[in-house]
Structures are given as C-alpha cells and as structure tokens.
Tab-separated table of C-alpha atoms and ligand atoms in Angstrom:
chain	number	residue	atom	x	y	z
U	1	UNK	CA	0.000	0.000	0.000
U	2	UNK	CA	1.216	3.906	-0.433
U	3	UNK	CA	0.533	5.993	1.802
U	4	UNK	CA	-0.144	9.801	0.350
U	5	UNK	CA	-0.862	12.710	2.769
U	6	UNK	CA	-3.614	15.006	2.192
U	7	UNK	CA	-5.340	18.398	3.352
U	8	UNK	CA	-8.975	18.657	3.098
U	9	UNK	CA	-10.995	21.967	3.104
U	10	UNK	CA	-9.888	25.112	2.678
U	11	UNK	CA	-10.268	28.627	1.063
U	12	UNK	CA	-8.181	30.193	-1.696
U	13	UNK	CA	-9.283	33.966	-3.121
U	14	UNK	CA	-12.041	31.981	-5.589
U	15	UNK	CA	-13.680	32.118	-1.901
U	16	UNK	CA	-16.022	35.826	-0.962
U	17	UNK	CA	-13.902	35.285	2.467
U	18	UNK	CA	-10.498	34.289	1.404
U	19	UNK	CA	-7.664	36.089	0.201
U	20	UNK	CA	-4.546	33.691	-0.463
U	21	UNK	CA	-4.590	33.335	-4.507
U	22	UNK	CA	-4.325	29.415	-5.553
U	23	UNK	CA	-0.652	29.608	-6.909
U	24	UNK	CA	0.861	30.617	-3.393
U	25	UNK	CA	-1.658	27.693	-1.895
U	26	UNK	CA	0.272	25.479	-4.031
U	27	UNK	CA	3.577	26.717	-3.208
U	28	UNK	CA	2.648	26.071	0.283
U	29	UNK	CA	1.379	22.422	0.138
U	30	UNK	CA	4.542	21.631	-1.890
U	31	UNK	CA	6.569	23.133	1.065
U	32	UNK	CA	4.654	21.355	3.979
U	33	UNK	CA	4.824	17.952	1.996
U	34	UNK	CA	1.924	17.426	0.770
U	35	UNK	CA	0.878	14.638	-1.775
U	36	UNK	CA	-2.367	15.805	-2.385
U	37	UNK	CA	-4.490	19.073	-1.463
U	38	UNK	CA	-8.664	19.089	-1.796
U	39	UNK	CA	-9.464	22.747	-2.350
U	40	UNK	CA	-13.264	23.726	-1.572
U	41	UNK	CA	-13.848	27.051	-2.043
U	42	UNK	CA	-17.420	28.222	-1.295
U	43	UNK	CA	-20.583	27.575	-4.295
U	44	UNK	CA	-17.719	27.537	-7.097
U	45	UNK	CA	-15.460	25.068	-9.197
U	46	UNK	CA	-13.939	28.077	-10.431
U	47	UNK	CA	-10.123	27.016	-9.579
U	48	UNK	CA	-11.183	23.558	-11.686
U	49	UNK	CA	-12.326	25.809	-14.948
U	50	UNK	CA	-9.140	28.102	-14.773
U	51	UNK	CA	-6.806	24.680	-14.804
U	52	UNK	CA	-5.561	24.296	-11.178
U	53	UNK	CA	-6.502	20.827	-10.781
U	54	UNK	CA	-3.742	18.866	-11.409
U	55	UNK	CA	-0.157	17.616	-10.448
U	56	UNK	CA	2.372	20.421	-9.537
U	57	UNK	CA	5.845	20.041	-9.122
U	58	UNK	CA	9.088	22.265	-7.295
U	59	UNK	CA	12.180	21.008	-5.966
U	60	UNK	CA	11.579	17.647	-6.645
U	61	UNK	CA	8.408	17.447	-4.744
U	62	UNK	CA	5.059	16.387	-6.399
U	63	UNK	CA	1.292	17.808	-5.054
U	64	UNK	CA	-1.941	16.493	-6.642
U	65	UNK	CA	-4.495	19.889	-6.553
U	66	UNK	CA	-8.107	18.880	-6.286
U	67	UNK	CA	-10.878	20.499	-6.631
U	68	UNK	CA	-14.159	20.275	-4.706
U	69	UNK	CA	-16.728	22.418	-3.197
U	70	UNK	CA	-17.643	23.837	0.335
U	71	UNK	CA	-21.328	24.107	-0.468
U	72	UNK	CA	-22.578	26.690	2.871
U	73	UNK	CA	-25.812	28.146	3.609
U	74	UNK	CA	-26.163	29.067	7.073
U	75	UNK	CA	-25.975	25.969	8.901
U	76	UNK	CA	-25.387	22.395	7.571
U	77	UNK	CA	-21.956	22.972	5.466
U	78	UNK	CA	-21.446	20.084	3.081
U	79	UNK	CA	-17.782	19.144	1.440
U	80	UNK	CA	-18.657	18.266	-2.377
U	81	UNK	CA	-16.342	16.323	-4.432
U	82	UNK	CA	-16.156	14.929	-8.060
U	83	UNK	CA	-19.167	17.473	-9.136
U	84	UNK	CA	-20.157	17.878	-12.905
U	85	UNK	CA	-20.984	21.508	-12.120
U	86	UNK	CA	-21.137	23.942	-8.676
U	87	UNK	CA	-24.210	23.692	-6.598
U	88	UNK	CA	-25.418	27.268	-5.703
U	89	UNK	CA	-28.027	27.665	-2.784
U	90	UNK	CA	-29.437	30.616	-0.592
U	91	UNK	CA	-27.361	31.208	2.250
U	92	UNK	CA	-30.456	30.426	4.434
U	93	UNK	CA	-31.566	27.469	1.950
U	94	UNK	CA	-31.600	24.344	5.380
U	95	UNK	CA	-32.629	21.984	2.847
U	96	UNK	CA	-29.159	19.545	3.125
U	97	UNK	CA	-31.042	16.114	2.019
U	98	UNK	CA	-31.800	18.037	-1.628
U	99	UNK	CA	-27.774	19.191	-1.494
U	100	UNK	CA	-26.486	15.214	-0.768
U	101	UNK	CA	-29.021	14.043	-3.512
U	102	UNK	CA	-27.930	16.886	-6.005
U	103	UNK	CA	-24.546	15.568	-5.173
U	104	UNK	CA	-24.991	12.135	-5.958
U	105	UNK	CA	-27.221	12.250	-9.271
U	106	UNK	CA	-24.109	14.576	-10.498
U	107	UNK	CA	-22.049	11.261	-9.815
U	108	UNK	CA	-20.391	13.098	-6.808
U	109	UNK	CA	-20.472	12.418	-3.058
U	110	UNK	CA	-19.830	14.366	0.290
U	111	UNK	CA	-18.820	14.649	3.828
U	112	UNK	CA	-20.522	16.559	6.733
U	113	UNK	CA	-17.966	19.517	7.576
U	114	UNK	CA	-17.686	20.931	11.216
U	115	UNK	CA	-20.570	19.126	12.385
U	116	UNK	CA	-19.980	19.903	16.035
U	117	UNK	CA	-18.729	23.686	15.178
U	118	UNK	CA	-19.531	25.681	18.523
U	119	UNK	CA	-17.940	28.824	17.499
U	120	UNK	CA	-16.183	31.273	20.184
U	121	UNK	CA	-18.549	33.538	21.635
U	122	UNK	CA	-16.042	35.291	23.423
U	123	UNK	CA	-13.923	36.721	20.694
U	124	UNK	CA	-17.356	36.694	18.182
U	125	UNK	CA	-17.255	33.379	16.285
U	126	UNK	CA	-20.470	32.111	15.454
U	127	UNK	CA	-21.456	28.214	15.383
U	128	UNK	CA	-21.594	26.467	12.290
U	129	UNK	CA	-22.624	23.266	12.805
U	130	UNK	CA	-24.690	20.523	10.981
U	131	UNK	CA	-28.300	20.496	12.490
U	132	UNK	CA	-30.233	18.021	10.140
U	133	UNK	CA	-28.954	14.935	11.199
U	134	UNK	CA	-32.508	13.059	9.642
U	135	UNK	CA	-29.940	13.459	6.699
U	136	UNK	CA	-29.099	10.228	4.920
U	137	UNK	CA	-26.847	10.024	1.617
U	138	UNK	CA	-23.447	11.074	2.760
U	139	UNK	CA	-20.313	9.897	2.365
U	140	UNK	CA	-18.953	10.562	5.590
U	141	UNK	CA	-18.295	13.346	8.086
U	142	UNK	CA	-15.357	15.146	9.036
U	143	UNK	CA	-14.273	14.093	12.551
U	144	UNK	CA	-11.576	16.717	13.504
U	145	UNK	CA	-11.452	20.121	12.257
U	146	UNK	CA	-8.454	22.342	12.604
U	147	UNK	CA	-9.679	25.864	12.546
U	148	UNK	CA	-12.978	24.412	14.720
U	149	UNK	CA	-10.580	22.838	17.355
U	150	UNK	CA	-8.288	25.753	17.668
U	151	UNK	CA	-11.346	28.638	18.177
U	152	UNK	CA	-12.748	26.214	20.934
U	153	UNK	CA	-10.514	26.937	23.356
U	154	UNK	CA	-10.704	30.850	22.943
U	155	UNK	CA	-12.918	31.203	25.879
U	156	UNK	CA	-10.884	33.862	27.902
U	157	UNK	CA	-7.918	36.692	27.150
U	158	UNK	CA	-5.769	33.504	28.959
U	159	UNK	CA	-7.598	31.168	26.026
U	160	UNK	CA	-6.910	33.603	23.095
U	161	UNK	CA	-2.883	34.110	24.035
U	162	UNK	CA	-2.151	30.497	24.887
U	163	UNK	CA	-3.661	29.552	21.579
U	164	UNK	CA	-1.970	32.508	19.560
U	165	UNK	CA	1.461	31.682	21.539
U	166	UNK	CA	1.340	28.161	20.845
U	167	UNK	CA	-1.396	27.296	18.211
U	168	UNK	CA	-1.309	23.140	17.956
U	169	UNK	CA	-0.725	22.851	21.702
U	170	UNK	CA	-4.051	23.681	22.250
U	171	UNK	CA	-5.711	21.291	19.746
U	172	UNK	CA	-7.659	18.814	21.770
U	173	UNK	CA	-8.759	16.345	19.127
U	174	UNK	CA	-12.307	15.134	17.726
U	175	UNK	CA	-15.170	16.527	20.040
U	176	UNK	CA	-16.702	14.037	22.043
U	177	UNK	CA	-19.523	13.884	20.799
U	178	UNK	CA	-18.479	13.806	16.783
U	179	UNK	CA	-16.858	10.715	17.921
U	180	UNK	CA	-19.842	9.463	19.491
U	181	UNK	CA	-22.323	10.206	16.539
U	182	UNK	CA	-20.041	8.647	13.790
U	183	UNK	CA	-19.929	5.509	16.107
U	184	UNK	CA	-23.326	5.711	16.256
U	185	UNK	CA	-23.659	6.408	12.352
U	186	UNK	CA	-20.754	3.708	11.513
U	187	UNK	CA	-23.023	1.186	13.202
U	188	UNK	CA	-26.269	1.589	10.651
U	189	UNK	CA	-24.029	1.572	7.615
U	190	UNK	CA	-21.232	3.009	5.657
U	191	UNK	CA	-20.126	6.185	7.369
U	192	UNK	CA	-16.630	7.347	7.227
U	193	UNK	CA	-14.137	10.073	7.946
U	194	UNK	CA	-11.838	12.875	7.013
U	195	UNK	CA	-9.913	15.287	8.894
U	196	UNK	CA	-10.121	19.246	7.541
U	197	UNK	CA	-8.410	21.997	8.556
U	198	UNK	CA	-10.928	24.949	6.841
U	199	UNK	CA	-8.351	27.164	6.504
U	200	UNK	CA	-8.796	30.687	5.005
U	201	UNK	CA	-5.684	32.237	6.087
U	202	UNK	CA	-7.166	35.041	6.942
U	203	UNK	CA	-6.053	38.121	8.731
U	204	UNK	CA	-7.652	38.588	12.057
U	205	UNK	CA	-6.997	41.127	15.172
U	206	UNK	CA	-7.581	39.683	18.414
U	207	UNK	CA	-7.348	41.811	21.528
U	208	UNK	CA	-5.052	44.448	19.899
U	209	UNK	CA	-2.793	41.378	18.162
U	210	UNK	CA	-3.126	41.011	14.191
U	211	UNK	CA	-2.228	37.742	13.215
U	212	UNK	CA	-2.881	35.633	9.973
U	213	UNK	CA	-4.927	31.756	11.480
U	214	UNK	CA	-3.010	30.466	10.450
U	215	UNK	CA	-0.400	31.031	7.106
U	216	UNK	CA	-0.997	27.494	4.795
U	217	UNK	CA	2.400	27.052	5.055
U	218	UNK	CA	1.748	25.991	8.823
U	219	UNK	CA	-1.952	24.543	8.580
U	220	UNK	CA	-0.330	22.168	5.627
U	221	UNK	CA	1.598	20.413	8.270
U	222	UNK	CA	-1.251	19.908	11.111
U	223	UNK	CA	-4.459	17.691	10.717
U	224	UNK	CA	-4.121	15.509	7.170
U	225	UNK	CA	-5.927	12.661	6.351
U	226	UNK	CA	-3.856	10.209	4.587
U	227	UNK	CA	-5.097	7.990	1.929
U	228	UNK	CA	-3.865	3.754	1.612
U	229	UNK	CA	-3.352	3.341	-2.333
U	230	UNK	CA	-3.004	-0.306	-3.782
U	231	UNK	CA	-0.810	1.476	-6.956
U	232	UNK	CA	1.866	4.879	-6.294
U	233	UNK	CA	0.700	7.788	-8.653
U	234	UNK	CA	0.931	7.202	-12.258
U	235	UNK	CA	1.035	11.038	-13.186
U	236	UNK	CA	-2.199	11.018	-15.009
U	237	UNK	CA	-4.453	13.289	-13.645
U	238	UNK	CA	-7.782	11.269	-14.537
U	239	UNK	CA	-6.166	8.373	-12.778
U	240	UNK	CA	-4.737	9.685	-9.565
U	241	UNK	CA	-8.228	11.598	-9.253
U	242	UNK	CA	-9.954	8.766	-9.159
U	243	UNK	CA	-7.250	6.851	-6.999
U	244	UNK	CA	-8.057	9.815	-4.358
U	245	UNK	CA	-11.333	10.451	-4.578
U	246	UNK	CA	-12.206	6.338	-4.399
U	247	UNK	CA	-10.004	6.104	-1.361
U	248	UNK	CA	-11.895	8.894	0.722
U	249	UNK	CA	-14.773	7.547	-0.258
U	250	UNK	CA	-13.941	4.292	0.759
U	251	UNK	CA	-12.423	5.246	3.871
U	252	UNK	CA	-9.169	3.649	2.938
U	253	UNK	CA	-7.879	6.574	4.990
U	254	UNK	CA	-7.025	8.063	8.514
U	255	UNK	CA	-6.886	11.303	10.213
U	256	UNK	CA	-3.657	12.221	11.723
U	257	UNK	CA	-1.985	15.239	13.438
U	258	UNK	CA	1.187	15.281	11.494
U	259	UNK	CA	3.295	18.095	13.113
U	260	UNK	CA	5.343	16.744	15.224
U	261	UNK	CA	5.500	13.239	14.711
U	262	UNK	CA	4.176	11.616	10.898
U	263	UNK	CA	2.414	8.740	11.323
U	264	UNK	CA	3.325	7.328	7.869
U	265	UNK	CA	3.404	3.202	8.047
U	266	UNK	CA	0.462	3.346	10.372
U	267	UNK	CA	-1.995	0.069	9.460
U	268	UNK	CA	-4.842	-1.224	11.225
U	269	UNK	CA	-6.215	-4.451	9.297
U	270	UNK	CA	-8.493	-7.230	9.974
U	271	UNK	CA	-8.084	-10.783	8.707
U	272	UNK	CA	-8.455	-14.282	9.065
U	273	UNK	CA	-6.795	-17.628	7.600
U	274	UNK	CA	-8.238	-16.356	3.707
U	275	UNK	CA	-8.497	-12.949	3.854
U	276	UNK	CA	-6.845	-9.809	4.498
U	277	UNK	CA	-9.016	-6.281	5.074
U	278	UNK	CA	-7.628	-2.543	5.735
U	279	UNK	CA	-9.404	1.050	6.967
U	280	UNK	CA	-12.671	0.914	5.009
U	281	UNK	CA	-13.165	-2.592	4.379
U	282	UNK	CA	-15.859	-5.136	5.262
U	283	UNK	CA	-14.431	-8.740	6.795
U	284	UNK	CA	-17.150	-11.728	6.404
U	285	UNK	CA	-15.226	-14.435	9.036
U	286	UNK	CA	-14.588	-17.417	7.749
U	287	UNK	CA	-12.757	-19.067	10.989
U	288	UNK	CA	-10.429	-17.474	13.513
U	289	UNK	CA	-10.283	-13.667	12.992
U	290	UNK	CA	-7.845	-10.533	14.501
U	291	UNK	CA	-7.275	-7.263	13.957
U	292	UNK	CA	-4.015	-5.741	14.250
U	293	UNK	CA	-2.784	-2.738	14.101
U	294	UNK	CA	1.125	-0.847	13.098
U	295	UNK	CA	2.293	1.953	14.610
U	296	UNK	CA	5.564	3.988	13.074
U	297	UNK	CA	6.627	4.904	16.219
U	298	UNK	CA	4.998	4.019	20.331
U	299	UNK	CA	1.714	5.704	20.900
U	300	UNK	CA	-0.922	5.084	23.448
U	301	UNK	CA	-3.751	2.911	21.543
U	302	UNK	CA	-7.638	2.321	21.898
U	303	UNK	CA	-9.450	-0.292	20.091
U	304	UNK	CA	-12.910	0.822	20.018
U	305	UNK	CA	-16.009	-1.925	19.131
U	306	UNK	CA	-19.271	-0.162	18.542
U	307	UNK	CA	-18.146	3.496	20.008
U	308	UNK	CA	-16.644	1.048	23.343
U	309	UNK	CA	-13.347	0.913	23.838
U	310	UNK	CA	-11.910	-2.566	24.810
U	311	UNK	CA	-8.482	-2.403	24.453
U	312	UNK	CA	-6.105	-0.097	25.556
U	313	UNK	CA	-2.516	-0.533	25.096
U	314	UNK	CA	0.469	2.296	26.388
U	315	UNK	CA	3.655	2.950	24.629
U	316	UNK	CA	3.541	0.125	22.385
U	317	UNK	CA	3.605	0.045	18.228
U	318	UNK	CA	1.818	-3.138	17.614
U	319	UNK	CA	-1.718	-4.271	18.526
U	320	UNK	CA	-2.907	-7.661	18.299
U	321	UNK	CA	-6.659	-8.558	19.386
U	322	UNK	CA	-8.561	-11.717	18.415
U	323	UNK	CA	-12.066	-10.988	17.129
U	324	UNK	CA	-14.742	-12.717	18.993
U	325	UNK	CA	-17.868	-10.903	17.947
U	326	UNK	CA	-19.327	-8.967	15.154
U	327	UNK	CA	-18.805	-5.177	15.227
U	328	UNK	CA	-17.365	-1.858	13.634
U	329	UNK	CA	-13.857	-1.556	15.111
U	330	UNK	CA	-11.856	1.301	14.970
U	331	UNK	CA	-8.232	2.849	16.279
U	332	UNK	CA	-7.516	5.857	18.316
U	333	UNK	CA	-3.949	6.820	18.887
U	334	UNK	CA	-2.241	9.340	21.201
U	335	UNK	CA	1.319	10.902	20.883
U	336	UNK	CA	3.886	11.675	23.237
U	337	UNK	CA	4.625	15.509	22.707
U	338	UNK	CA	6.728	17.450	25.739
U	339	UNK	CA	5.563	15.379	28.389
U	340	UNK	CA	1.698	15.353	27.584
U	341	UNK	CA	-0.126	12.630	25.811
U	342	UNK	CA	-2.017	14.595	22.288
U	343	UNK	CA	-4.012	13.180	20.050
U	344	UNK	CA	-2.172	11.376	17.027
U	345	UNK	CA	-3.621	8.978	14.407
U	346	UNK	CA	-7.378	8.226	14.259
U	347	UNK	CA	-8.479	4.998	11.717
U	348	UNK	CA	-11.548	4.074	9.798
U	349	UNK	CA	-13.469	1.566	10.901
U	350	UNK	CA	-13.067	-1.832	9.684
U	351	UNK	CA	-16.727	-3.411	9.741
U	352	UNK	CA	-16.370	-7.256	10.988
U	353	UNK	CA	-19.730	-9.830	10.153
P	401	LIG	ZN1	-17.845	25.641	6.663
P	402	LIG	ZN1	-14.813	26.311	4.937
C-alpha cells in the first residue's frame, strides 16, 4: 500500500472570504509535503475551470491539486467532491437532504464539515454546525477540524494568548460527541471520515494582536488525512483523481496530526486464515479472525467496538486482538509531545460480520 498525505478543506481567493490566490496555496502544500491538497472554495469550481486541478511540481516534490466544493448556507456545510458543475443555494436554503441528492445524481459524493462547530462567543465566532442529522446520503463526516478545534478553546484573554502563543498545543482532538455520533452512524451503515483543517488564512486582530490563522504554510503540516493506495501515482491526472477520490470515499484513509510526529506506516487491518481487510473494508469471518494494528513509532492505543473501547494498550507500536464478535472496530492513537499525551492517528473503521 502507499501511503499519500492530504489536506482537506480550505479557502483560496475563488472564496467571498479568502484572500490567499491558488498559486501561493500550491507553493505552500509543496513546502509542507503534501501529496495531495482538496481545495473547496465556497458555491464555485472556479479554480477547476481556470486549470488548477492537477499535479504540480518544485524542488523535486510532487502535489496532486483537487478540486471540490464547500457548499454553505447558514448551517449544515457540506464538502462536495467529483461534481459535474457547482451547486449554488441561498445562504439560508436548510434543505441539506436536496444538497447530498444533487450531489450524488451529479455522480459526486460528500462529507458533513464541522458538524460539532460551537464557534467562540467570546472573541465573536459564530457556530456552524450541521443540524439536520434526519440526513441520509453522505459519504462521511469530518471528525476533527483544525480551525474548529483551535477557536474552541478561545474562551478567555488567557484562552486567546495560549492559543496565539502556541497554536497546535491547544488542539484537543475530535469533540466528544463527533466521535460518538459517527460511532453511532458507523453502526447503521457506511459512514466514514476525514480530517479538515478549513483554513482561510485570513487576517484577524484579536485583543489588539493582528495575526494571519493560520499562514498554509503551517496549517499544511497539522491535521491531514492520509489515503492507503493499492498502486503509487501514475502522473495522469484522470487516474490519480480517481485513486483519491475512491479512497476517501472508501475510507481507505485516517486522520492524523502530522506536526510533530508523521504517522506514515500506520496500518490497522483485519483478517483471518483467507483474507486480508484494511481502513474501510468489510471482513465476512470465515474461521479465527484478529485485527491488528502498526504503529511507526509508540503511541498510546484504543481499540474501540461499537463506540466502546476494549483495548487499551500504552507505549507500544503493535496491537494484536482476536475478534470474537461482530462489530465496527476502529483505532484511536495518542502521541507523546513534551511530556503530555495529544491526540495522534485516528483509523476508519473496519466493519467485521
Ligand atoms: Zn464551513
Ligand atoms: Zn470552509
């Protein structure tokens, strides 16, 4: 399997809100080390029409532009990929099961974006979350958000400057209760994840400080999702598209934290004596069954069964559990980062009959 590293969501000047034009964007993915970049600007292709979407190359590095859509009324924000045409609606249009359907008679599909968004009162943010959750249709949610994480913890002036002075300290990981819906939603069918970072790069003045949250050339680097590919890029765009865009949908992917340490050579598969089944996948036992998991480096593990966890594992790289019942298991993983455990590595779920 390859493993490619990607950033999900985020606003170039195609966006009303967003100022960074899609050249420097690129420049910036190429420096963070990016294989691949999903751009969704908001109710426009427009960076697809003007030619952007495809590989790019400097100093011997390669980055695979994509573009989607952020489609964003109100409430209910929907990330649209692999669309025939933009999808335009009212900013106070709540109708999100007539957006996923659009979506999929173009051929496309989508994830939920922010759904837990709670804004920061304090400093003026409003909440964006999703709110129709009768919604079916979707590809998946996003799990872990970067810009969402870092504005939750600017609840006081101490809030603000700890998370100016020291940005992806303060992440905390998936919310709670993001966690615990997608368990919930994993367990009725096919529901997977990303990670986004919905960056704009925008220039903001907090409490007498102007800074830009955050420059791409620093969001690049924190929350990716990485994709598991059976073949390495061939250089043809209509191939490596596809390779992408199957892979997310899939779930043949994880959400990571990448800054400090990568988490490249992570696996978490499921098998028994015939068959072999990664992030994504569906194992029908035939006999004796484990799943087992690969860590690059030590990292504090949970297995999780049906949103419980029932494994738990410290400082160790290698997980090996024998499968006794039926169930949608999944991998949490923490990091050790100056002398506080932070949230690493989080899998798809492997569904197990
Ligand atoms: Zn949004
Ligand atoms: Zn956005």
């Amino acid at each position: 399997m390859f493993d490619y590293a990607g950033s999900i969501h985020f606003h170039s000047a195609y966006s009303y809100d967003a100022q960074v034009p899609v050249d420097q964007i690129i420049q910036s993915g190429l420096k963070a080390g990016l294989d691949f970049a999903l751009l969704t600007d908001h109710f426009n292709l427009d960076a697809q029409k003007d030619g952007w979407e495809r590989m790019h190359q400097a100093g011997g590095r390669k980055l695979l532009l994509l573009v989607g859509e952020e489609i964003s009324p109100r409430y209910n924000h929907y990330l649209a990929f692999n669309l025939a045409s933009p999808l335009v609606v009212s900013k106070t249009d709540l109708h999100s099961q007539d957006v996923i359907d659009t979506v999929n008679a173009q051929g496309g599909f989508g994830f939920i974006a922010h759904p837990d968004h709670a804004g920061a009162p304090f400093v003026g943010i409003r909440a964006y979350p999703w709110v129709d959750w009768e919604a079916r249709g979707f590809t998946g949610l996003s799990i872990w958000d970067l810009m969402g994480d870092w504005t939750s913890g600017l609840t006081s002036l101490w809030g603000v400057l700890r998370a100016l002075a020291c940005p992806a300290g303060v992440l905390r990981g998936p919310r709670p209760e993001t966690l615990r819906r997608w368990d919930e939603l994993a367990q009725r069918s096919h529901c997977v994840a990303i990670g986004e970072i919905d960056n704009h790069a925008t220039r903001k003045r907090l409490f007498g400080v102007t800074k830009t949250l955050f420059p791409f050339d620093y969001a690049f680097r924190t929350i990716r999702t990485h994709v598991l590919l059976p073949h390495a890029f061939r250089g043809d765009l209509a191939n490596d598209r596809a390779a992408v865009l199957n892979a997310l949908r899939l779930g043949q992917s994880y959400v990571s934290l990448d800054l400090w340490n990568p988490p490249r050579g992570f696996q978490f598969e499921a098998l028994d004596g015939s068959q072999r089944v990664t992030m994504g996948g569906r194992l029908a036992r035939k006999g004796p069954a484990l799943v087992e998991a690969k860590l690059p480096a030590p990292g504090r593990i949970r297995l999780i069964r049906n949103g419980r966890v029932i494994r738990e594992e410290y400082s160790h790289s290698h997980l090996e559990r024998d499968v006794e019942l039926p169930g949608v298991y999944r991998l949490e993983v923490d990091q050790r980062v100056r002398g506080r455990w932070r949230p690493w590595i989080f899998s798809n779920p492997i569904w197990v009959d």
